[in-house]
């Protein structure tokens, strides 16, 4: 460690700061294909907010709720042509690299305007209090006055600078852009501001950026090289009276779009170094891009660095969604969800034959209204509403292999099947589990396209709620006193999506699956699952047929033996045979 870092770390420990955190649950972009498309975790802000609250780095009084930025404030930076075009799904679809059918315009603009409103409000507040402000969505640095792009419909930083300038702030502004991509939109938006300094440390060279103090690090640059270059950039930064820091989450090694190679610890060092340099300077911190499963940890880490000067890592096995849903579940009483066991007047009437038997209890416990209440409390109906559905209802019946749950929702006067699950209680390896025969998450409003190819087994695109569904099934198993959840993934992509919680019951099968994941790393998931389905994947040189065996998420003890997993994983090799007519893949879109 460099002595300078150690010095800053000591200073951070001594100075516990007040920090404001700007956040709204609507920060989750309602674009169902984004997770599979860009590796973007739409709940990054949720996860960071939940963690900062839970570890008490930020007290409830530190949280701020944003308001949507008015169009007059956007118009200080952006042309009216651009602002008008943001009302078209096609413009926003191009910005996010998805199909227009996947863009609910008003909901997406609500998210973007809330984030932008927060950056503006955070700048005003920090100028008054000097306490650093962290906005959990923003740093849209690719948007220029007349052009949107790279996940950035508008430029929140430029809009905030314009707002405080209009309100009479004349001091020097510094934008320290530590996203893995260069600040092309910020450079254009601030070029006429004589008191604005823009510094950038990135891993991609997009050509000259006039007016920007730019450092481009070589591909894969790690913590040491990064922190050294950052120290040099901070030395060149003139002392500002207002700073914006884009603490990009895409600096991590393994990011889908960023090319740097930082560790989580390195990203935290970065934030501590900058926070110390900006001690006493009003500052607004923004997350920028981040296209990996761990990106939320960078953002939560920025909050921990700002609030407590903390170098403490976030526990590796901490699953924010599982923790969150467990908390909601603990608040739901059996009476909220199902049968209390008490005899009601209706039961009596049914028993006497005065009333037809209407109530069917799912797995002997849940009523349909109990299920609807749970889905509301877990926030699933809110998400479905943002995707364009309403008037939800649950229905239960029996379907061949087990009991069936169906969730319906209306769109444009028509009722659609959105969720279908078939399950039963069954014993696996001697443990009674929730056995899931079938899960289908359907988004009939969305369409397949070149951006969103049909995955094997899909009749319409998915809802982007696979993780929520898995976590809710686990809560259901806990509620019913079961030892786990078991699925039989019919296709590679289902097993791949489930792999963080689920593993194959048969250790050798798990070993082969891990080998397959290892050998197909770098192949886009859609292409990989198609190749497996079409028999274009070879196992030790011979065509491999997908094995839809049982995968378990054990809630108590795990009956597996890791030794056999490793042996099989190291024994086998998979190779991908390209399709005869394969074209080279299109280049990845520039990230935020
Ligand atoms: Zn980026």
Coordinates of C-alpha atoms and ligand atoms in Angstrom, one line a residue:
X1 CA 0.0 0.0 0.0
X2 CA 1.2 3.5 -0.8
X3 CA 1.9 5.7 2.2
X4 CA -0.6 8.2 0.9
X5 CA -3.4 5.6 0.9
X6 CA -2.6 4.6 4.5
X7 CA -2.6 8.3 5.5
X8 CA -6.0 8.8 3.9
X9 CA -7.4 5.7 5.5
X10 CA -6.4 6.9 8.9
X11 CA -8.0 10.2 8.3
X12 CA -11.2 8.6 7.1
X13 CA -11.5 6.5 10.2
X14 CA -11.2 9.6 12.3
X15 CA -13.7 11.6 10.3
X16 CA -17.1 10.0 10.3
X17 CA -19.2 12.2 8.0
X18 CA -22.8 13.0 7.6
X19 CA -23.9 11.9 4.1
X20 CA -27.2 12.2 2.3
X21 CA -28.3 9.3 0.1
X22 CA -30.8 10.0 -2.7
X23 CA -32.9 7.0 -3.7
X24 CA -36.3 5.9 -4.9
X25 CA -37.7 2.4 -5.5
X26 CA -38.6 3.6 -9.0
X27 CA -34.8 3.8 -9.8
X28 CA -35.3 0.3 -11.0
X29 CA -35.6 0.7 -14.8
X30 CA -38.7 -1.1 -16.0
X31 CA -37.0 -2.6 -19.0
X32 CA -37.4 -6.4 -18.7
X33 CA -34.7 -7.4 -21.1
X34 CA -31.9 -5.3 -19.6
X35 CA -30.5 -7.9 -17.2
X36 CA -29.9 -10.5 -19.9
X37 CA -28.9 -7.9 -22.5
X38 CA -26.2 -5.9 -20.8
X39 CA -25.5 -7.7 -17.6
X40 CA -27.1 -4.7 -15.9
X41 CA -28.7 -5.4 -12.4
X42 CA -31.8 -3.3 -12.5
X43 CA -31.9 -3.5 -8.7
X44 CA -28.4 -2.0 -8.1
X45 CA -29.8 1.0 -6.3
X46 CA -32.2 -1.1 -4.3
X47 CA -29.5 -3.4 -3.2
X48 CA -27.1 -0.6 -2.2
X49 CA -29.9 1.3 -0.4
X50 CA -31.0 -1.8 1.5
X51 CA -27.4 -2.6 2.5
X52 CA -26.5 0.9 3.6
X53 CA -29.6 1.0 5.8
X54 CA -29.0 -2.5 7.2
X55 CA -25.3 -2.0 8.1
X56 CA -26.3 1.4 9.5
X57 CA -23.7 3.2 7.6
X58 CA -26.5 5.6 6.7
X59 CA -29.2 6.4 9.2
X60 CA -32.8 6.8 8.1
X61 CA -32.5 10.6 8.4
X62 CA -29.7 10.5 5.8
X63 CA -32.0 9.2 3.0
X64 CA -33.7 11.7 0.6
X65 CA -36.6 11.1 -1.8
X66 CA -36.1 12.7 -5.2
X67 CA -38.6 14.6 -7.3
X68 CA -38.6 14.5 -11.1
X69 CA -36.6 17.1 -12.8
X70 CA -38.8 19.6 -14.6
X71 CA -38.4 19.9 -18.3
X72 CA -37.4 23.6 -17.9
X73 CA -34.2 22.4 -16.1
X74 CA -33.4 19.8 -18.7
X75 CA -33.9 22.5 -21.4
X76 CA -30.9 24.5 -20.0
X77 CA -28.7 21.8 -21.4
X78 CA -30.6 19.8 -24.0
X79 CA -32.1 20.8 -27.3
X80 CA -35.9 20.7 -27.6
X81 CA -35.4 18.2 -30.5
X82 CA -33.7 15.8 -28.1
X83 CA -36.2 16.3 -25.3
X84 CA -39.1 15.8 -27.7
X85 CA -37.6 12.6 -29.1
X86 CA -37.4 11.1 -25.6
X87 CA -41.2 10.7 -25.8
X88 CA -40.7 8.0 -28.5
X89 CA -40.0 4.4 -27.5
X90 CA -37.6 4.1 -30.5
X91 CA -35.2 6.8 -29.1
X92 CA -35.1 5.2 -25.7
X93 CA -34.8 1.7 -27.1
X94 CA -31.7 2.9 -29.1
X95 CA -30.2 4.4 -25.9
X96 CA -30.6 1.2 -23.9
X97 CA -29.9 -1.2 -26.8
X98 CA -33.3 -3.0 -26.5
X99 CA -36.4 -3.5 -28.6
X100 CA -39.0 -0.6 -28.6
X101 CA -41.7 -3.0 -27.4
X102 CA -39.7 -3.3 -24.2
X103 CA -39.8 0.4 -23.4
X104 CA -42.8 1.7 -21.3
X105 CA -41.9 5.4 -22.2
X106 CA -43.6 7.1 -19.2
X107 CA -42.1 4.7 -16.7
X108 CA -38.6 4.9 -18.1
X109 CA -38.7 8.7 -18.3
X110 CA -40.1 8.7 -14.7
X111 CA -37.0 6.8 -13.6
X112 CA -34.6 9.0 -15.5
X113 CA -36.2 12.3 -14.4
X114 CA -36.2 11.1 -10.8
X115 CA -32.5 10.3 -11.0
X116 CA -31.7 13.6 -12.7
X117 CA -33.9 15.5 -10.2
X118 CA -31.9 13.9 -7.4
X119 CA -28.5 15.0 -8.9
X120 CA -29.8 18.6 -9.1
X121 CA -31.3 18.5 -5.6
X122 CA -28.1 16.9 -4.2
X123 CA -25.9 19.6 -5.7
X124 CA -28.1 22.3 -4.1
X125 CA -28.0 20.6 -0.7
X126 CA -24.3 19.9 -0.6
X127 CA -23.6 23.5 -1.5
X128 CA -25.5 24.5 1.6
X129 CA -24.3 21.7 4.0
X130 CA -21.0 20.6 2.5
X131 CA -21.9 17.1 3.5
X132 CA -21.2 14.7 0.5
X133 CA -24.4 13.5 -1.3
X134 CA -24.7 10.1 -3.0
X135 CA -27.3 9.6 -5.6
X136 CA -27.9 5.9 -6.2
X137 CA -28.7 6.4 -9.9
X138 CA -27.1 8.9 -12.3
X139 CA -23.8 9.9 -13.8
X140 CA -25.3 9.8 -17.3
X141 CA -22.1 11.1 -18.8
X142 CA -22.7 10.0 -22.5
X143 CA -25.7 12.3 -23.1
X144 CA -24.7 15.5 -25.0
X145 CA -26.9 18.6 -25.5
X146 CA -28.4 17.3 -28.7
X147 CA -27.8 13.5 -28.5
X148 CA -28.6 10.7 -26.1
X149 CA -26.7 7.4 -26.0
X150 CA -25.0 4.6 -24.1
X151 CA -27.7 4.2 -21.4
X152 CA -27.8 8.0 -20.9
X153 CA -31.0 9.8 -22.2
X154 CA -30.1 13.1 -20.5
X155 CA -27.0 14.4 -18.8
X156 CA -27.8 14.8 -15.1
X157 CA -24.4 16.3 -14.2
X158 CA -24.6 19.0 -16.8
X159 CA -28.2 19.7 -15.9
X160 CA -27.2 20.1 -12.2
X161 CA -24.3 22.4 -13.1
X162 CA -26.7 24.5 -15.2
X163 CA -29.2 24.6 -12.4
X164 CA -26.8 25.9 -9.7
X165 CA -25.2 28.3 -12.2
X166 CA -28.7 29.7 -13.0
X167 CA -29.2 30.2 -9.2
X168 CA -26.0 32.3 -8.9
X169 CA -23.2 29.8 -8.1
X170 CA -20.1 31.1 -9.8
X171 CA -17.3 28.9 -8.3
X172 CA -15.2 26.3 -10.0
X173 CA -16.9 22.9 -10.7
X174 CA -14.8 19.7 -11.0
X175 CA -16.2 16.6 -12.6
X176 CA -14.1 13.6 -11.7
X177 CA -15.2 10.8 -14.0
X178 CA -14.1 7.5 -12.7
X179 CA -16.4 5.4 -14.8
X180 CA -14.6 2.8 -17.1
X181 CA -15.7 4.8 -20.2
X182 CA -14.8 8.4 -21.2
X183 CA -17.2 11.4 -20.5
X184 CA -17.9 12.3 -24.1
X185 CA -21.3 13.9 -23.3
X186 CA -20.0 15.8 -20.3
X187 CA -17.2 17.2 -22.3
X188 CA -19.6 18.6 -24.9
X189 CA -22.1 19.8 -22.4
X190 CA -19.6 21.8 -20.3
X191 CA -17.3 23.0 -23.0
X192 CA -18.6 26.6 -22.8
X193 CA -18.3 26.8 -19.0
X194 CA -14.9 28.5 -18.2
X195 CA -15.0 27.4 -14.6
X196 CA -15.5 23.7 -15.2
X197 CA -12.7 21.2 -15.0
X198 CA -13.3 17.6 -16.2
X199 CA -10.9 14.8 -15.3
X200 CA -11.3 11.2 -16.6
X201 CA -9.7 7.9 -15.8
X202 CA -11.0 5.2 -18.0
X203 CA -10.1 1.9 -19.7
X204 CA -11.4 2.8 -23.2
X205 CA -9.9 5.2 -25.8
X206 CA -12.7 6.9 -27.8
X207 CA -10.5 9.5 -29.4
X208 CA -9.6 13.0 -28.2
X209 CA -11.9 14.7 -25.8
X210 CA -11.1 18.5 -26.0
X211 CA -11.0 20.1 -22.6
X212 CA -10.8 16.9 -20.6
X213 CA -7.7 15.9 -18.5
X214 CA -7.9 12.3 -19.7
X215 CA -6.0 9.2 -18.7
X216 CA -6.7 5.9 -20.5
X217 CA -5.4 2.9 -18.7
X218 CA -4.4 -0.3 -20.6
X219 CA -6.9 -3.1 -20.8
X220 CA -7.2 -5.1 -17.6
X221 CA -5.3 -2.5 -15.5
X222 CA -5.5 -3.6 -11.8
X223 CA -5.7 -1.8 -8.4
X224 CA -2.1 -0.6 -8.2
X225 CA -1.9 1.0 -11.6
X226 CA -5.3 2.5 -11.2
X227 CA -4.7 4.0 -7.8
X228 CA -1.4 5.4 -9.0
X229 CA -2.9 7.1 -12.0
X230 CA -5.8 8.4 -9.8
X231 CA -3.3 9.9 -7.4
X232 CA -1.6 11.7 -10.3
X233 CA -5.0 13.0 -11.6
X234 CA -6.0 14.2 -8.1
X235 CA -2.7 16.1 -7.9
X236 CA -3.6 17.9 -11.2
X237 CA -7.2 18.6 -10.2
X238 CA -7.6 22.3 -9.2
X239 CA -9.4 22.7 -5.9
X240 CA -13.1 23.0 -6.8
X241 CA -16.0 24.7 -4.9
X242 CA -18.4 21.9 -6.1
X243 CA -17.4 18.4 -7.3
X244 CA -19.2 15.7 -9.1
X245 CA -17.7 12.2 -8.8
X246 CA -18.8 9.5 -11.1
X247 CA -17.7 6.5 -9.1
X248 CA -18.3 3.9 -12.0
X249 CA -19.2 0.4 -11.0
X250 CA -17.8 -0.9 -14.3
X251 CA -14.2 -0.6 -13.2
X252 CA -14.4 -4.2 -11.8
X253 CA -12.6 -7.1 -13.4
X254 CA -15.1 -9.2 -15.3
X255 CA -17.5 -6.3 -16.1
X256 CA -19.4 -7.0 -19.3
X257 CA -18.6 -3.6 -20.9
X258 CA -15.7 -2.0 -18.9
X259 CA -12.2 -3.1 -19.7
X260 CA -10.5 -2.4 -16.4
X261 CA -9.5 -5.0 -13.8
X262 CA -10.1 -3.6 -10.3
X263 CA -11.1 -5.6 -7.3
X264 CA -13.9 -4.5 -4.9
X265 CA -11.2 -3.5 -2.4
X266 CA -9.5 -1.5 -5.1
X267 CA -12.8 0.3 -6.0
X268 CA -13.2 1.1 -2.2
X269 CA -9.6 2.5 -2.0
X270 CA -10.5 4.7 -5.0
X271 CA -13.5 6.2 -3.2
X272 CA -11.6 6.7 0.0
X273 CA -8.8 8.4 -1.8
X274 CA -11.1 10.8 -3.6
X275 CA -13.3 11.4 -0.5
X276 CA -10.2 12.5 1.5
X277 CA -9.0 14.7 -1.3
X278 CA -12.4 16.4 -1.4
X279 CA -12.7 16.7 2.3
X280 CA -14.6 20.0 3.0
X281 CA -15.6 20.4 -0.7
X282 CA -19.4 20.1 -1.5
X283 CA -19.6 16.9 -3.6
X284 CA -22.2 14.8 -5.4
X285 CA -21.3 11.2 -6.0
X286 CA -22.9 9.1 -8.8
X287 CA -22.7 5.5 -9.7
X288 CA -22.3 5.7 -13.5
X289 CA -22.2 2.3 -15.3
X290 CA -21.8 -1.2 -13.9
X291 CA -22.5 -4.4 -15.8
X292 CA -21.7 -7.2 -13.5
X293 CA -23.5 -9.0 -10.7
X294 CA -21.1 -7.3 -8.2
X295 CA -21.7 -3.8 -9.4
X296 CA -24.1 -3.0 -6.6
X297 CA -21.3 -3.8 -4.1
X298 CA -19.2 -1.0 -5.6
X299 CA -22.0 1.4 -5.2
X300 CA -22.8 0.3 -1.6
X301 CA -19.0 0.5 -1.0
X302 CA -19.0 4.1 -2.2
X303 CA -21.7 4.8 0.5
X304 CA -19.6 3.1 3.2
X305 CA -16.5 5.0 2.2
X306 CA -18.4 8.3 2.3
X307 CA -20.3 7.7 5.5
X308 CA -17.8 5.9 7.6
X309 CA -14.5 5.8 5.8
X310 CA -15.0 2.1 6.0
X311 CA -12.7 -0.5 4.3
X312 CA -14.9 -3.3 5.6
X313 CA -16.0 -5.6 2.7
X314 CA -19.6 -6.5 2.3
X315 CA -20.0 -10.2 3.2
X316 CA -19.6 -12.3 0.1
X317 CA -22.7 -14.5 0.9
X318 CA -24.9 -11.5 1.6
X319 CA -27.9 -11.8 -0.8
X320 CA -29.8 -8.5 -0.6
X321 CA -33.0 -9.8 -2.3
X322 CA -33.1 -12.9 0.0
X323 CA -32.6 -10.7 3.1
X324 CA -35.2 -8.2 1.9
X325 CA -37.9 -10.9 1.1
X326 CA -37.2 -12.7 4.4
X327 CA -37.9 -9.4 6.2
X328 CA -41.2 -9.0 4.3
X329 CA -42.1 -12.6 4.9
X330 CA -41.5 -12.2 8.6
X331 CA -44.1 -9.4 8.6
X332 CA -46.7 -11.5 6.8
X333 CA -48.7 -13.5 9.3
X334 CA -50.3 -16.9 8.4
X335 CA -53.7 -15.1 8.5
X336 CA -52.4 -12.7 5.7
X337 CA -51.6 -15.6 3.4
X338 CA -53.8 -18.5 4.0
X339 CA -56.0 -20.6 6.2
X340 CA -55.8 -19.9 9.8
X341 CA -57.3 -23.2 10.7
X342 CA -60.3 -21.5 12.2
X343 CA -63.7 -22.4 11.0
X344 CA -65.4 -19.5 9.2
X345 CA -69.0 -19.0 8.4
X346 CA -68.2 -19.8 4.8
X347 CA -66.6 -23.1 5.8
X348 CA -69.7 -24.0 7.7
X349 CA -71.9 -23.1 4.8
X350 CA -69.7 -25.2 2.5
X351 CA -69.8 -28.1 4.9
X352 CA -73.6 -28.0 5.1
X353 CA -73.8 -27.8 1.3
X354 CA -75.5 -24.4 1.4
X355 CA -72.6 -22.8 -0.4
X356 CA -70.6 -24.5 -3.3
X357 CA -67.0 -25.4 -2.4
X358 CA -65.1 -22.4 -3.6
X359 CA -62.0 -22.1 -1.5
X360 CA -59.0 -24.1 -2.7
X361 CA -55.9 -23.9 -0.6
X362 CA -52.6 -24.2 -2.5
X363 CA -50.4 -26.8 -0.9
X364 CA -53.0 -27.0 1.9
X365 CA -52.1 -23.4 3.0
X366 CA -52.4 -20.4 0.7
X367 CA -55.6 -18.8 -0.4
X368 CA -55.7 -16.9 -3.7
X369 CA -56.2 -13.6 -1.9
X370 CA -53.3 -14.6 0.5
X371 CA -51.1 -15.2 -2.6
X372 CA -52.2 -11.8 -4.2
X373 CA -51.4 -10.1 -0.9
X374 CA -47.9 -11.6 -0.8
X375 CA -47.2 -10.7 -4.4
X376 CA -48.2 -7.1 -3.6
X377 CA -46.0 -7.0 -0.5
X378 CA -43.0 -8.4 -2.3
X379 CA -43.4 -5.6 -4.9
X380 CA -44.1 -7.9 -7.8
X381 CA -47.4 -6.3 -8.7
X382 CA -45.7 -2.9 -8.7
X383 CA -43.1 -4.2 -11.2
X384 CA -45.8 -5.8 -13.4
X385 CA -47.7 -2.5 -13.3
X386 CA -44.7 -0.6 -14.5
X387 CA -44.4 -3.1 -17.4
X388 CA -47.9 -2.1 -18.5
X389 CA -50.3 -4.6 -16.7
X390 CA -53.0 -4.1 -14.1
X391 CA -56.0 -5.8 -12.4
X392 CA -54.1 -8.8 -11.2
X393 CA -55.6 -12.0 -10.0
X394 CA -54.3 -15.3 -8.9
X395 CA -55.9 -18.7 -9.7
X396 CA -55.2 -22.2 -8.4
X397 CA -56.0 -25.5 -9.9
X398 CA -54.5 -29.0 -10.4
X399 CA -52.4 -29.7 -13.5
X400 CA -51.2 -33.2 -14.1
X401 CA -48.0 -33.2 -12.1
X402 CA -49.0 -31.0 -9.2
X403 CA -50.8 -27.9 -8.1
X404 CA -50.8 -24.9 -10.5
X405 CA -50.6 -21.2 -9.7
X406 CA -51.5 -18.8 -12.4
X407 CA -51.2 -15.0 -12.2
X408 CA -53.2 -13.0 -14.7
X409 CA -53.0 -9.3 -15.5
X410 CA -54.8 -7.0 -17.9
X411 CA -53.4 -4.8 -20.6
X412 CA -55.4 -2.8 -23.0
X413 CA -58.7 -4.4 -22.0
X414 CA -57.4 -8.0 -22.4
X415 CA -56.4 -10.4 -19.7
X416 CA -53.0 -12.2 -20.1
X417 CA -51.3 -15.1 -18.4
X418 CA -48.2 -13.6 -16.8
X419 CA -46.9 -16.2 -14.4
X420 CA -47.5 -20.0 -14.3
X421 CA -46.0 -22.3 -11.7
X422 CA -46.7 -26.0 -11.2
X423 CA -45.4 -27.4 -7.9
X424 CA -45.9 -30.1 -5.2
X425 CA -44.4 -31.3 -2.0
X426 CA -42.1 -34.2 -2.6
X427 CA -39.1 -35.9 -1.0
X428 CA -35.6 -35.6 -2.6
X429 CA -32.6 -37.3 -0.9
X430 CA -34.9 -37.9 2.1
X431 CA -35.7 -34.2 2.5
X432 CA -39.2 -32.9 2.0
X433 CA -38.9 -30.1 -0.6
X434 CA -41.0 -27.7 -2.7
X435 CA -40.7 -29.5 -6.0
X436 CA -41.2 -27.1 -9.0
X437 CA -42.2 -28.8 -12.2
X438 CA -42.7 -25.7 -14.3
X439 CA -42.2 -22.0 -14.2
X440 CA -43.1 -19.6 -16.9
X441 CA -42.7 -15.8 -16.7
X442 CA -44.5 -14.2 -19.6
X443 CA -44.4 -10.6 -20.9
X444 CA -46.8 -10.7 -23.8
X445 CA -46.6 -7.0 -24.4
X446 CA -42.9 -7.3 -25.4
X447 CA -41.7 -8.8 -28.7
X448 CA -38.8 -10.9 -29.8
X449 CA -36.3 -9.0 -31.9
X450 CA -32.6 -9.0 -32.9
X451 CA -32.0 -7.4 -29.5
X452 CA -34.0 -10.0 -27.7
X453 CA -33.9 -13.4 -29.5
X454 CA -36.3 -16.1 -28.4
X455 CA -34.8 -18.4 -25.8
X456 CA -35.5 -22.1 -26.2
X457 CA -38.9 -22.9 -24.6
X458 CA -40.3 -19.3 -24.7
X459 CA -43.5 -18.4 -26.5
X460 CA -43.3 -14.7 -25.5
X461 CA -40.3 -12.8 -23.9
X462 CA -39.8 -13.1 -20.1
X463 CA -40.6 -10.6 -17.4
X464 CA -37.1 -10.2 -16.1
X465 CA -38.3 -11.4 -12.6
X466 CA -36.5 -14.8 -12.4
X467 CA -34.5 -13.9 -9.3
X468 CA -37.6 -12.6 -7.5
X469 CA -39.5 -15.7 -8.4
X470 CA -36.7 -18.0 -7.1
X471 CA -36.5 -16.0 -3.9
X472 CA -40.3 -16.1 -3.4
X473 CA -40.4 -19.9 -3.9
X474 CA -37.7 -20.2 -1.3
X475 CA -39.7 -18.1 1.1
X476 CA -42.7 -20.3 0.4
X477 CA -40.7 -23.4 1.2
X478 CA -39.6 -21.9 4.5
X479 CA -43.2 -20.9 5.3
X480 CA -44.4 -24.5 4.7
X481 CA -41.5 -26.0 6.8
X482 CA -39.8 -27.6 3.8
X483 CA -36.1 -28.2 3.5
X484 CA -35.5 -26.7 0.1
X485 CA -36.7 -26.0 -3.4
X486 CA -36.0 -28.3 -6.3
X487 CA -36.3 -27.5 -10.0
X488 CA -35.6 -29.4 -13.2
X489 CA -34.2 -26.9 -15.6
X490 CA -35.3 -27.8 -19.1
X491 CA -32.6 -25.6 -20.8
X492 CA -29.1 -24.4 -20.1
X493 CA -30.1 -20.8 -19.6
X494 CA -32.5 -21.7 -16.8
X495 CA -29.8 -23.6 -14.9
X496 CA -27.3 -20.8 -15.6
X497 CA -29.7 -18.1 -14.2
X498 CA -30.4 -20.3 -11.1
X499 CA -26.8 -21.3 -10.5
X500 CA -26.2 -18.9 -7.6
X501 CA -28.7 -20.6 -5.3
X502 CA -29.3 -23.9 -7.0
X503 CA -26.9 -26.8 -7.6
X504 CA -27.5 -30.2 -9.2
X505 CA -28.5 -32.9 -6.7
X506 CA -26.1 -35.3 -8.3
X507 CA -22.6 -34.1 -7.6
X508 CA -21.2 -35.4 -10.9
X509 CA -24.0 -33.7 -12.8
X510 CA -23.0 -30.5 -11.0
X511 CA -19.4 -31.0 -11.9
X512 CA -20.3 -31.3 -15.6
X513 CA -22.5 -28.2 -15.4
X514 CA -19.7 -26.2 -13.8
X515 CA -17.4 -27.4 -16.6
X516 CA -20.0 -26.3 -19.2
X517 CA -20.2 -22.8 -17.6
X518 CA -16.4 -22.6 -17.5
X519 CA -16.0 -23.6 -21.1
X520 CA -18.8 -21.4 -22.4
X521 CA -17.6 -18.3 -20.5
X522 CA -17.5 -15.4 -22.9
X523 CA -20.3 -16.8 -25.1
X524 CA -23.5 -14.7 -24.8
X525 CA -26.1 -16.6 -22.8
X526 CA -28.7 -16.7 -25.7
X527 CA -26.1 -18.1 -28.1
X528 CA -24.8 -20.6 -25.5
X529 CA -28.3 -22.0 -24.6
X530 CA -29.2 -22.2 -28.3
X531 CA -26.0 -24.1 -29.0
X532 CA -26.7 -26.6 -26.2
X533 CA -30.3 -27.1 -27.4
X534 CA -29.2 -27.6 -31.0
X535 CA -26.6 -30.1 -30.0
X536 CA -23.7 -27.9 -31.1
X537 CA -21.8 -28.4 -27.9
X538 CA -19.4 -31.3 -27.7
X539 CA -18.5 -33.1 -24.4
X540 CA -15.0 -34.5 -24.8
X541 CA -15.5 -34.4 -28.6
X542 CA -18.9 -36.1 -28.7
X543 CA -22.3 -34.3 -29.1
X544 CA -23.7 -33.4 -25.7
X545 CA -27.4 -33.7 -24.9
X546 CA -28.7 -31.4 -22.1
X547 CA -29.6 -33.3 -18.9
X548 CA -32.6 -31.8 -17.3
X549 CA -31.8 -33.2 -13.9
X550 CA -32.9 -32.0 -10.5
X551 CA -31.3 -28.8 -9.1
X552 CA -31.8 -28.1 -5.4
X553 CA -31.7 -24.9 -3.3
X554 CA -31.2 -26.4 0.2
X555 CA -32.6 -24.2 2.9
X556 CA -31.1 -26.1 5.8
X557 CA -28.3 -28.6 5.4
X558 CA -26.8 -29.5 2.0
X559 CA -26.4 -33.2 1.5
X560 CA -23.8 -32.8 -1.3
X561 CA -20.2 -34.0 -1.4
X562 CA -18.0 -31.3 -3.0
X563 CA -15.2 -33.7 -3.8
X564 CA -17.1 -35.4 -6.7
X565 CA -18.1 -32.1 -8.1
X566 CA -14.5 -30.9 -8.5
X567 CA -13.3 -34.3 -9.9
X568 CA -16.0 -34.4 -12.6
X569 CA -15.5 -30.7 -13.4
X570 CA -11.8 -31.1 -13.9
X571 CA -12.3 -34.4 -15.9
X572 CA -14.5 -33.1 -18.7
X573 CA -14.1 -30.5 -21.4
X574 CA -16.8 -28.9 -23.6
X575 CA -16.3 -27.3 -26.9
X576 CA -18.7 -25.1 -29.0
X577 CA -19.2 -25.9 -32.7
X578 CA -20.1 -22.6 -34.5
X579 CA -23.2 -22.7 -36.6
X580 CA -22.4 -23.0 -40.3
X581 CA -24.0 -19.6 -41.2
X582 CA -22.6 -17.8 -38.1
X583 CA -21.8 -14.1 -38.6
X584 CA -19.5 -12.3 -36.3
X585 CA -21.4 -10.8 -33.3
X586 CA -22.2 -7.1 -33.4
X587 CA -19.9 -4.9 -31.3
X588 CA -21.0 -4.2 -27.7
X589 CA -22.8 -0.9 -27.1
X590 CA -20.8 1.7 -25.3
X591 CA -21.7 1.6 -21.6
X592 CA -22.6 4.4 -19.3
Ligands
LIG1 ZN1 -19.2 3.0 -18.2

